[in-house]
Amino acid sequence: MAMFKTDPVRPDAYREFERPLPEWFRGAALGIFVHWGPYSVPAWAEPTGELGAVPREEWYAHNPYAEWYANTMRIEGSPAQMHHERVHGGAPYDDFLDAWKAEDFDADEVLAVVAATGAGYFIPTTKHHDGVTLWDAPGTDGRNTVARGPRQDLIGAFADATRAAGLRFGVYYSGGLDWHFSGLPPIEHDDDPAPDDLAYAEYAHDHVIDLIDRYRPDILWGDIRWPVAGIEPGPKSLAHAFQTFYERVPDGVVNDRWGESHWDFRTSEYVHGTAVEVGEAWENTRGIGLSFGHNRNETNEHLLSAHEAVRLLVDVVSRGGNLLLNIGLEASGRIPELQRQTLEGIGVWNRHYGHAVVGARPEGRMPASDEPWIRWTRTDDAVHAVVDQTGPVRLPDPDRVLDESTARIGERHVTAERVDGGILVDVEDAVTPVAISFRTRD
């Protein structure tokens, strides 16, 4: 699969879809992901660690992703299985679908919080690995949120609210796994089987076409891969889905988790797959916590603070990527309070310094530093040093790229003087990390 491969190869039949990455995506800097489903009812996982930091032999039985509950609860002897027996009496997973009421859900309210972060796009899950669709998808025989549980077209509500808020809208779709459709045993190892047959490939194809026809998403965000039987071009193939997408949305983009087929940008997840973080067509995704789905076991120690999230955003943009930061809604439809605090803090920072990340590119002439913490970006008329420090700050500039007389923090001119191959700026009374902007001498 293309997911996390350093050098995936496009089949010849998919080369027709290659195109320049649209500027709206390249310059977005920040997207907000949301995972929400029946798994939000138990909302349980072990907060063991980040993907890429937990040993693979431990990952599945001790999965920190609450959205994997339907898998983890079936692994013999796993803590999730013991929790499920103790708390839910071993009930069928679909009982959670019927218990999921989304009684406090207001898409406009969620998107108001999302838009206030300064994000450029928003992507909800439309079908995760449990196979439950958040719209009345074809062929689901009522196993969707219109017929059961919330009894709403949640994707339609998100699409309308996203566009009303002025953001681009994307859809996540799990093509590589569907535990309900396939009926396969739980996944306990990386090489355990996934659904690859023609029946599933055509079922998934019809879902993606329906999403395109109904909601005209700007982003198709696939996950895991695509069933092998659906790769070869044909009337119900992935190639047909991509052709339909680009006809309907010419400036749309797709990620690289559709198997080894086609992609407009690469993806990494937490600290896994970071070898793809090169150039300027990649995206790092992670939850605010260790899970994408809401996990009641997560506390402040497991979640990014606003300060940590801002540093991650700046670091990603300074290296050429976008950050897709996930929130896991509660079953009721509300944003968990600790996650809301992080989002609001990002928004405060972006209102001060968003000009240093939105529409920005890496500034390769200036070296990043961790002591003090400095990251560099550039826009059309400025170079920005984002510094996590107050008081006197020395910015290295041995090649005299920067014009120290133009130093600004936001709209405020600040005094800067050239010393010992660098520029000394006194940073006071600023929201940190602080962005110090300069015009260049060239």
GROMACS .gro file of C-alpha atoms in nm:
model
  442
    1MET     CA    1   0.000   0.000   0.000
    2ALA     CA    2   0.110   0.361  -0.052
    3MET     CA    3   0.043   0.451   0.312
    4PHE     CA    4   0.378   0.540   0.472
    5LYS     CA    5   0.583   0.394   0.185
    6THR     CA    6   0.882   0.613   0.113
    7ASP     CA    7   0.875   0.554  -0.262
    8PRO     CA    8   0.534   0.430  -0.380
    9VAL     CA    9   0.486   0.374  -0.752
   10ARG     CA   10   0.180   0.486  -0.945
   11PRO     CA   11   0.047   0.225  -1.186
   12ASP     CA   12   0.043   0.352  -1.545
   13ALA     CA   13  -0.339   0.356  -1.544
   14TYR     CA   14  -0.336   0.614  -1.261
   15ARG     CA   15  -0.081   0.856  -1.404
   16GLU     CA   16  -0.355   1.052  -1.580
   17PHE     CA   17  -0.458   1.189  -1.241
   18GLU     CA   18  -0.124   1.353  -1.163
   19ARG     CA   19  -0.156   1.731  -1.131
   20PRO     CA   20   0.003   2.023  -0.947
   21LEU     CA   21  -0.106   2.055  -0.585
   22PRO     CA   22  -0.368   2.335  -0.565
   23GLU     CA   23  -0.250   2.646  -0.384
   24TRP     CA   24  -0.554   2.649  -0.155
   25PHE     CA   25  -0.436   2.322  -0.001
   26ARG     CA   26  -0.065   2.398  -0.005
   27GLY     CA   27  -0.121   2.720   0.188
   28ALA     CA   28  -0.393   2.603   0.428
   29ALA     CA   29  -0.146   2.517   0.709
   30LEU     CA   30  -0.412   2.370   0.939
   31GLY     CA   31  -0.703   2.133   0.891
   32ILE     CA   32  -0.933   1.993   1.157
   33PHE     CA   33  -1.028   1.625   1.156
   34VAL     CA   34  -1.320   1.479   1.353
   35HIS     CA   35  -1.374   1.113   1.448
   36TRP     CA   36  -1.727   1.038   1.565
   37GLY     CA   37  -1.918   0.713   1.564
   38PRO     CA   38  -2.073   0.438   1.779
   39TYR     CA   39  -1.729   0.401   1.939
   40SER     CA   40  -1.792   0.742   2.099
   41VAL     CA   41  -2.047   0.575   2.329
   42PRO     CA   42  -1.803   0.344   2.516
   43ALA     CA   43  -1.528   0.601   2.449
   44TRP     CA   44  -1.263   0.369   2.590
   45ALA     CA   45  -0.904   0.281   2.508
   46GLU     CA   46  -0.575   0.244   2.690
   47PRO     CA   47  -0.373   0.566   2.650
   48THR     CA   48  -0.054   0.371   2.584
   49GLY     CA   49   0.132   0.606   2.350
   50GLU     CA   50   0.163   0.761   2.005
   51LEU     CA   51   0.150   0.561   1.684
   52GLY     CA   52   0.512   0.493   1.596
   53ALA     CA   53   0.624   0.495   1.960
   54VAL     CA   54   0.435   0.183   2.081
   55PRO     CA   55   0.594  -0.152   1.981
   56ARG     CA   56   0.400  -0.309   1.695
   57GLU     CA   57   0.364  -0.641   1.880
   58GLU     CA   58   0.175  -0.454   2.154
   59TRP     CA   59  -0.021  -0.211   1.939
   60TYR     CA   60  -0.339  -0.402   1.857
   61ALA     CA   61  -0.419  -0.556   2.197
   62HIS     CA   62  -0.331  -0.230   2.372
   63ASN     CA   63  -0.455   0.013   2.108
   64PRO     CA   64  -0.484   0.374   2.228
   65TYR     CA   65  -0.732   0.452   1.947
   66ALA     CA   66  -1.085   0.447   2.090
   67GLU     CA   67  -1.225   0.429   1.735
   68TRP     CA   68  -1.073   0.079   1.714
   69TYR     CA   69  -1.290  -0.044   2.003
   70ALA     CA   70  -1.489  -0.285   1.779
   71ASN     CA   71  -1.159  -0.458   1.702
   72THR     CA   72  -0.985  -0.436   2.037
   73MET     CA   73  -1.285  -0.564   2.235
   74ARG     CA   74  -1.270  -0.888   2.031
   75ILE     CA   75  -0.902  -0.963   2.102
   76GLU     CA   76  -0.890  -1.246   2.352
   77GLY     CA   77  -0.756  -1.135   2.688
   78SER     CA   78  -0.711  -0.770   2.590
   79PRO     CA   79  -0.785  -0.500   2.849
   80ALA     CA   80  -1.057  -0.371   2.613
   81GLN     CA   81  -1.227  -0.710   2.609
   82MET     CA   82  -1.216  -0.728   2.990
   83HIS     CA   83  -1.353  -0.373   3.013
   84HIS     CA   84  -1.628  -0.456   2.765
   85GLU     CA   85  -1.736  -0.763   2.962
   86ARG     CA   86  -1.727  -0.581   3.295
   87VAL     CA   87  -1.896  -0.253   3.191
   88HIS     CA   88  -2.115  -0.352   2.895
   89GLY     CA   89  -2.178  -0.718   2.969
   90GLY     CA   90  -2.023  -0.829   2.642
   91ALA     CA   91  -2.302  -0.659   2.442
   92PRO     CA   92  -2.290  -0.660   2.060
   93TYR     CA   93  -2.105  -0.361   1.918
   94ASP     CA   94  -2.414  -0.243   1.730
   95ASP     CA   95  -2.588  -0.175   2.061
   96PHE     CA   96  -2.365   0.133   2.070
   97LEU     CA   97  -2.508   0.250   1.737
   98ASP     CA   98  -2.858   0.243   1.882
   99ALA     CA   99  -2.743   0.410   2.204
  100TRP     CA  100  -2.573   0.692   2.012
  101LYS     CA  101  -2.824   0.980   2.006
  102ALA     CA  102  -2.612   1.289   1.927
  103GLU     CA  103  -2.861   1.480   2.140
  104ASP     CA  104  -2.648   1.794   2.173
  105PHE     CA  105  -2.512   1.801   1.819
  106ASP     CA  106  -2.510   2.138   1.646
  107ALA     CA  107  -2.292   2.135   1.336
  108ASP     CA  108  -2.281   2.514   1.318
  109GLU     CA  109  -2.160   2.532   1.677
  110VAL     CA  110  -1.885   2.277   1.614
  111LEU     CA  111  -1.775   2.460   1.299
  112ALA     CA  112  -1.772   2.795   1.476
  113VAL     CA  113  -1.508   2.655   1.711
  114VAL     CA  114  -1.321   2.496   1.419
  115ALA     CA  115  -1.325   2.813   1.206
  116ALA     CA  116  -1.200   3.020   1.500
  117THR     CA  117  -0.878   2.816   1.503
  118GLY     CA  118  -0.783   2.960   1.164
  119ALA     CA  119  -0.807   2.619   0.996
  120GLY     CA  120  -0.853   2.610   0.619
  121TYR     CA  121  -1.038   2.279   0.593
  122PHE     CA  122  -1.248   2.033   0.793
  123ILE     CA  123  -1.277   1.655   0.748
  124PRO     CA  124  -1.525   1.429   0.932
  125THR     CA  125  -1.518   1.050   0.922
  126THR     CA  126  -1.798   0.922   0.696
  127LYS     CA  127  -1.731   0.550   0.753
  128HIS     CA  128  -1.467   0.422   0.990
  129HIS     CA  129  -1.347   0.063   1.018
  130ASP     CA  130  -1.663  -0.040   1.207
  131GLY     CA  131  -1.854   0.006   0.879
  132VAL     CA  132  -2.121   0.240   1.020
  133THR     CA  133  -2.188   0.525   0.775
  134LEU     CA  134  -2.275   0.874   0.895
  135TRP     CA  135  -2.509   0.923   0.603
  136ASP     CA  136  -2.765   0.689   0.439
  137ALA     CA  137  -2.506   0.525   0.217
  138PRO     CA  138  -2.621   0.280  -0.051
  139GLY     CA  139  -2.620  -0.088   0.038
  140THR     CA  140  -2.594  -0.041   0.416
  141ASP     CA  141  -2.939  -0.190   0.485
  142GLY     CA  142  -3.014   0.066   0.753
  143ARG     CA  143  -2.681   0.036   0.935
  144ASN     CA  144  -2.628   0.410   0.920
  145THR     CA  145  -2.702   0.721   1.123
  146VAL     CA  146  -3.012   0.816   0.926
  147ALA     CA  147  -3.195   0.491   1.004
  148ARG     CA  148  -3.053   0.431   1.351
  149GLY     CA  149  -2.893   0.607   1.646
  150PRO     CA  150  -2.877   0.982   1.574
  151ARG     CA  151  -3.131   0.946   1.288
  152GLN     CA  152  -2.957   1.227   1.100
  153ASP     CA  153  -2.747   1.277   0.789
  154LEU     CA  154  -2.447   1.390   0.991
  155ILE     CA  155  -2.225   1.434   0.685
  156GLY     CA  156  -2.479   1.662   0.519
  157ALA     CA  157  -2.498   1.871   0.836
  158PHE     CA  158  -2.119   1.895   0.855
  159ALA     CA  159  -2.089   1.984   0.485
  160ASP     CA  160  -2.341   2.267   0.509
  161ALA     CA  161  -2.190   2.407   0.829
  162THR     CA  162  -1.833   2.386   0.695
  163ARG     CA  163  -1.913   2.583   0.383
  164ALA     CA  164  -2.123   2.836   0.576
  165ALA     CA  165  -1.815   2.893   0.794
  166GLY     CA  166  -1.600   2.955   0.484
  167LEU     CA  167  -1.384   2.642   0.506
  168ARG     CA  168  -1.308   2.372   0.252
  169PHE     CA  169  -1.487   2.042   0.317
  170GLY     CA  170  -1.334   1.695   0.302
  171VAL     CA  171  -1.453   1.342   0.369
  172TYR     CA  172  -1.268   1.055   0.537
  173TYR     CA  173  -1.356   0.706   0.414
  174SER     CA  174  -1.209   0.378   0.536
  175GLY     CA  175  -1.158   0.176   0.220
  176GLY     CA  176  -0.908  -0.071   0.359
  177LEU     CA  177  -1.110  -0.205   0.653
  178ASP     CA  178  -1.474  -0.280   0.724
  179TRP     CA  179  -1.507  -0.522   1.014
  180HIS     CA  180  -1.884  -0.558   0.966
  181PHE     CA  181  -1.891  -0.618   0.590
  182SER     CA  182  -1.596  -0.855   0.585
  183GLY     CA  183  -1.675  -1.055   0.897
  184LEU     CA  184  -1.302  -1.122   0.943
  185PRO     CA  185  -1.147  -1.204   1.283
  186PRO     CA  186  -1.003  -0.914   1.482
  187ILE     CA  187  -0.674  -0.772   1.361
  188GLU     CA  188  -0.391  -0.867   1.597
  189HIS     CA  189  -0.090  -0.832   1.365
  190ASP     CA  190   0.010  -0.603   1.078
  191ASP     CA  191  -0.022  -0.879   0.821
  192ASP     CA  192  -0.368  -1.007   0.922
  193PRO     CA  193  -0.612  -1.021   0.628
  194ALA     CA  194  -0.825  -0.726   0.518
  195PRO     CA  195  -1.121  -0.733   0.275
  196ASP     CA  196  -0.989  -0.749  -0.082
  197ASP     CA  197  -1.275  -0.916  -0.272
  198LEU     CA  198  -1.476  -0.768  -0.559
  199ALA     CA  199  -1.802  -0.748  -0.361
  200TYR     CA  200  -1.645  -0.521  -0.101
  201ALA     CA  201  -1.455  -0.318  -0.363
  202GLU     CA  202  -1.781  -0.240  -0.547
  203TYR     CA  203  -1.963  -0.165  -0.221
  204ALA     CA  204  -1.692   0.084  -0.119
  205HIS     CA  205  -1.681   0.232  -0.470
  206ASP     CA  206  -2.055   0.306  -0.457
  207HIS     CA  207  -2.009   0.480  -0.123
  208VAL     CA  208  -1.733   0.707  -0.253
  209ILE     CA  209  -1.933   0.796  -0.564
  210ASP     CA  210  -2.233   0.877  -0.344
  211LEU     CA  211  -2.020   1.102  -0.124
  212ILE     CA  212  -1.892   1.285  -0.432
  213ASP     CA  213  -2.236   1.325  -0.587
  214ARG     CA  214  -2.406   1.444  -0.268
  215TYR     CA  215  -2.146   1.660  -0.097
  216ARG     CA  216  -1.885   1.762  -0.361
  217PRO     CA  217  -1.597   1.731  -0.112
  218ASP     CA  218  -1.277   1.925  -0.174
  219ILE     CA  219  -1.070   1.644  -0.019
  220LEU     CA  220  -1.104   1.267  -0.049
  221TRP     CA  221  -0.917   1.130   0.252
  222GLY     CA  222  -0.888   0.752   0.232
  223ASP     CA  223  -0.751   0.526   0.502
  224ILE     CA  224  -0.548   0.204   0.526
  225ARG     CA  225  -0.563   0.125   0.149
  226TRP     CA  226  -0.816   0.011  -0.114
  227PRO     CA  227  -0.934  -0.348  -0.178
  228VAL     CA  228  -0.708  -0.511  -0.435
  229ALA     CA  229  -1.001  -0.620  -0.654
  230GLY     CA  230  -1.095  -0.255  -0.706
  231ILE     CA  231  -0.760  -0.119  -0.828
  232GLU     CA  232  -0.768  -0.242  -1.189
  233PRO     CA  233  -0.954   0.023  -1.395
  234GLY     CA  234  -1.317  -0.057  -1.471
  235PRO     CA  235  -1.671   0.071  -1.420
  236LYS     CA  236  -1.662   0.025  -1.040
  237SER     CA  237  -1.293   0.074  -0.979
  238LEU     CA  238  -1.097   0.326  -0.775
  239ALA     CA  239  -0.984   0.479  -1.105
  240HIS     CA  240  -1.349   0.547  -1.191
  241ALA     CA  241  -1.402   0.706  -0.848
  242PHE     CA  242  -1.102   0.938  -0.899
  243GLN     CA  243  -1.217   1.028  -1.250
  244THR     CA  244  -1.562   1.118  -1.114
  245PHE     CA  245  -1.408   1.320  -0.832
  246TYR     CA  246  -1.185   1.536  -1.050
  247GLU     CA  247  -1.467   1.593  -1.301
  248ARG     CA  248  -1.692   1.721  -1.023
  249VAL     CA  249  -1.420   1.901  -0.823
  250PRO     CA  250  -1.133   2.002  -1.056
  251ASP     CA  251  -0.927   2.160  -0.775
  252GLY     CA  252  -0.992   1.875  -0.530
  253VAL     CA  253  -0.718   1.668  -0.368
  254VAL     CA  254  -0.675   1.309  -0.249
  255ASN     CA  255  -0.432   1.166   0.005
  256ASP     CA  256  -0.207   0.863  -0.029
  257ARG     CA  257  -0.401   0.597   0.163
  258TRP     CA  258  -0.593   0.452  -0.133
  259GLY     CA  259  -0.345   0.174  -0.194
  260GLU     CA  260  -0.063   0.214  -0.441
  261SER     CA  261  -0.271   0.403  -0.696
  262HIS     CA  262  -0.276   0.784  -0.691
  263TRP     CA  263  -0.225   1.067  -0.446
  264ASP     CA  264  -0.189   1.444  -0.446
  265PHE     CA  265  -0.018   1.459  -0.107
  266ARG     CA  266   0.153   1.220   0.136
  267THR     CA  267   0.051   1.159   0.497
  268SER     CA  268   0.220   1.069   0.824
  269GLU     CA  269   0.049   0.994   1.157
  270TYR     CA  270   0.183   1.101   1.493
  271VAL     CA  271   0.550   0.993   1.469
  272HIS     CA  272   0.482   0.705   1.227
  273GLY     CA  273   0.568   0.733   0.858
  274THR     CA  274   0.762   1.057   0.895
  275ALA     CA  275   0.994   0.964   0.607
  276VAL     CA  276   0.725   1.106   0.374
  277GLU     CA  277   0.760   1.452   0.532
  278VAL     CA  278   0.969   1.598   0.250
  279GLY     CA  279   0.896   1.862  -0.010
  280GLU     CA  280   0.575   2.063   0.008
  281ALA     CA  281   0.298   1.808  -0.055
  282TRP     CA  282   0.248   1.632   0.278
  283GLU     CA  283   0.029   1.637   0.585
  284ASN     CA  284   0.090   1.515   0.938
  285THR     CA  285  -0.218   1.401   1.128
  286ARG     CA  286  -0.275   1.324   1.494
  287GLY     CA  287  -0.532   1.360   1.768
  288ILE     CA  288  -0.516   1.631   2.030
  289GLY     CA  289  -0.475   1.328   2.257
  290LEU     CA  290  -0.340   0.980   2.186
  291SER     CA  291  -0.671   0.871   2.032
  292PHE     CA  292  -0.872   1.004   1.739
  293GLY     CA  293  -1.207   0.891   1.880
  294HIS     CA  294  -1.314   1.037   2.217
  295ASN     CA  295  -1.145   0.847   2.501
  296ARG     CA  296  -1.270   0.901   2.857
  297ASN     CA  297  -0.937   0.771   2.989
  298GLU     CA  298  -0.739   1.064   2.850
  299THR     CA  299  -0.646   1.345   3.085
  300ASN     CA  300  -0.438   1.659   3.049
  301GLU     CA  301  -0.119   1.452   3.055
  302HIS     CA  302  -0.223   1.276   2.732
  303LEU     CA  303  -0.341   1.582   2.539
  304LEU     CA  304  -0.157   1.855   2.354
  305SER     CA  305  -0.190   2.190   2.525
  306ALA     CA  306  -0.258   2.488   2.301
  307HIS     CA  307   0.109   2.583   2.334
  308GLU     CA  308   0.226   2.237   2.226
  309ALA     CA  309  -0.023   2.229   1.938
  310VAL     CA  310   0.097   2.566   1.812
  311ARG     CA  311   0.460   2.453   1.820
  312LEU     CA  312   0.364   2.142   1.624
  313LEU     CA  313   0.173   2.349   1.368
  314VAL     CA  314   0.463   2.589   1.320
  315ASP     CA  315   0.718   2.308   1.295
  316VAL     CA  316   0.511   2.124   1.031
  317VAL     CA  317   0.456   2.438   0.822
  318SER     CA  318   0.824   2.537   0.852
  319ARG     CA  319   0.912   2.202   0.690
  320GLY     CA  320   0.656   2.229   0.408
  321GLY     CA  321   0.350   2.042   0.540
  322ASN     CA  322   0.000   2.093   0.671
  323LEU     CA  323  -0.119   1.977   1.013
  324LEU     CA  324  -0.448   1.784   1.029
  325LEU     CA  325  -0.539   1.797   1.398
  326ASN     CA  326  -0.819   1.574   1.520
  327ILE     CA  327  -1.096   1.624   1.774
  328GLY     CA  328  -1.303   1.331   1.901
  329LEU     CA  329  -1.659   1.442   1.968
  330GLU     CA  330  -1.845   1.303   2.266
  331ALA     CA  331  -2.138   1.076   2.179
  332SER     CA  332  -2.368   1.370   2.250
  333GLY     CA  333  -2.200   1.574   1.976
  334ARG     CA  334  -2.016   1.812   2.204
  335ILE     CA  335  -1.644   1.892   2.181
  336PRO     CA  336  -1.473   1.763   2.500
  337GLU     CA  337  -1.379   2.057   2.719
  338LEU     CA  338  -1.004   1.991   2.727
  339GLN     CA  339  -0.992   1.958   2.348
  340ARG     CA  340  -1.198   2.277   2.311
  341GLN     CA  341  -0.942   2.462   2.524
  342THR     CA  342  -0.663   2.352   2.291
  343LEU     CA  343  -0.859   2.461   1.982
  344GLU     CA  344  -0.939   2.798   2.137
  345GLY     CA  345  -0.574   2.851   2.227
  346ILE     CA  346  -0.469   2.779   1.868
  347GLY     CA  347  -0.725   3.037   1.755
  348VAL     CA  348  -0.584   3.301   1.989
  349TRP     CA  349  -0.235   3.239   1.854
  350ASN     CA  350  -0.345   3.247   1.492
  351ARG     CA  351  -0.524   3.576   1.542
  352HIS     CA  352  -0.190   3.722   1.650
  353TYR     CA  353   0.049   3.534   1.421
  354GLY     CA  354  -0.144   3.334   1.164
  355HIS     CA  355   0.029   3.537   0.891
  356ALA     CA  356   0.344   3.335   0.969
  357VAL     CA  357   0.181   3.000   0.884
  358VAL     CA  358  -0.123   3.048   0.656
  359GLY     CA  359   0.002   3.072   0.299
  360ALA     CA  360   0.359   3.033   0.423
  361ARG     CA  361   0.647   2.827   0.284
  362PRO     CA  362   0.966   2.696   0.444
  363GLU     CA  363   1.252   2.945   0.461
  364GLY     CA  364   1.546   2.723   0.377
  365ARG     CA  365   1.812   2.991   0.414
  366MET     CA  366   1.762   3.013   0.790
  367PRO     CA  367   1.846   2.726   1.030
  368ALA     CA  368   1.590   2.585   1.273
  369SER     CA  369   1.698   2.564   1.634
  370ASP     CA  370   1.576   2.390   1.949
  371GLU     CA  371   1.778   2.596   2.199
  372PRO     CA  372   1.625   2.848   2.177
  373TRP     CA  373   1.328   2.707   1.985
  374ILE     CA  374   1.315   2.887   1.646
  375ARG     CA  375   1.136   2.792   1.325
  376TRP     CA  376   1.141   2.993   1.002
  377THR     CA  377   0.875   3.052   0.736
  378ARG     CA  378   0.830   3.299   0.453
  379THR     CA  379   0.545   3.463   0.270
  380ASP     CA  380   0.553   3.687  -0.037
  381ASP     CA  381   0.684   3.995   0.140
  382ALA     CA  382   0.834   3.870   0.465
  383VAL     CA  383   1.043   3.613   0.650
  384HIS     CA  384   0.908   3.505   0.988
  385ALA     CA  385   1.107   3.377   1.284
  386VAL     CA  386   0.873   3.197   1.523
  387VAL     CA  387   1.043   3.191   1.862
  388ASP     CA  388   0.932   3.024   2.184
  389GLN     CA  389   1.102   3.264   2.420
  390THR     CA  390   1.054   3.603   2.577
  391GLY     CA  391   1.314   3.862   2.667
  392PRO     CA  392   1.624   3.916   2.451
  393VAL     CA  393   1.635   3.673   2.157
  394ARG     CA  394   1.929   3.636   1.919
  395LEU     CA  395   1.830   3.526   1.569
  396PRO     CA  396   2.117   3.386   1.360
  397ASP     CA  397   2.160   3.564   1.027
  398PRO     CA  398   2.524   3.520   0.922
  399ASP     CA  399   2.447   3.583   0.554
  400ARG     CA  400   2.261   3.909   0.628
  401VAL     CA  401   1.941   3.794   0.465
  402LEU     CA  402   1.717   4.000   0.696
  403ASP     CA  403   1.672   4.376   0.714
  404GLU     CA  404   1.675   4.438   1.089
  405SER     CA  405   1.522   4.782   1.049
  406THR     CA  406   1.192   4.621   0.936
  407ALA     CA  407   1.142   4.393   1.238
  408ARG     CA  408   0.781   4.364   1.350
  409ILE     CA  409   0.575   4.160   1.593
  410GLY     CA  410   0.226   4.163   1.450
  411GLU     CA  411   0.156   4.523   1.351
  412ARG     CA  412   0.405   4.661   1.601
  413HIS     CA  413   0.754   4.773   1.498
  414VAL     CA  414   1.024   4.644   1.734
  415THR     CA  415   1.384   4.747   1.778
  416ALA     CA  416   1.637   4.500   1.641
  417GLU     CA  417   2.015   4.535   1.624
  418ARG     CA  418   2.277   4.335   1.442
  419VAL     CA  419   2.525   4.159   1.674
  420ASP     CA  420   2.781   3.882   1.619
  421GLY     CA  421   2.640   3.743   1.293
  422GLY     CA  422   2.281   3.767   1.410
  423ILE     CA  423   1.999   4.000   1.508
  424LEU     CA  424   1.907   4.076   1.869
  425VAL     CA  425   1.537   4.141   1.934
  426ASP     CA  426   1.379   4.206   2.273
  427VAL     CA  427   1.052   4.011   2.293
  428GLU     CA  428   0.822   4.136   2.568
  429ASP     CA  429   0.451   4.109   2.644
  430ALA     CA  430   0.388   3.871   2.357
  431VAL     CA  431   0.180   3.559   2.311
  432THR     CA  432   0.435   3.278   2.272
  433PRO     CA  433   0.559   3.134   2.051
  434VAL     CA  434   0.602   3.478   1.900
  435ALA     CA  435   0.642   3.549   1.528
  436ILE     CA  436   0.899   3.816   1.444
  437SER     CA  437   0.870   3.931   1.082
  438PHE     CA  438   1.132   4.091   0.859
  439ARG     CA  439   1.167   4.209   0.504
  440THR     CA  440   1.469   4.066   0.328
  441ARG     CA  441   1.757   4.250   0.168
  442ASP     CA  442   1.714   4.079  -0.172
   0.00000   0.00000   0.00000
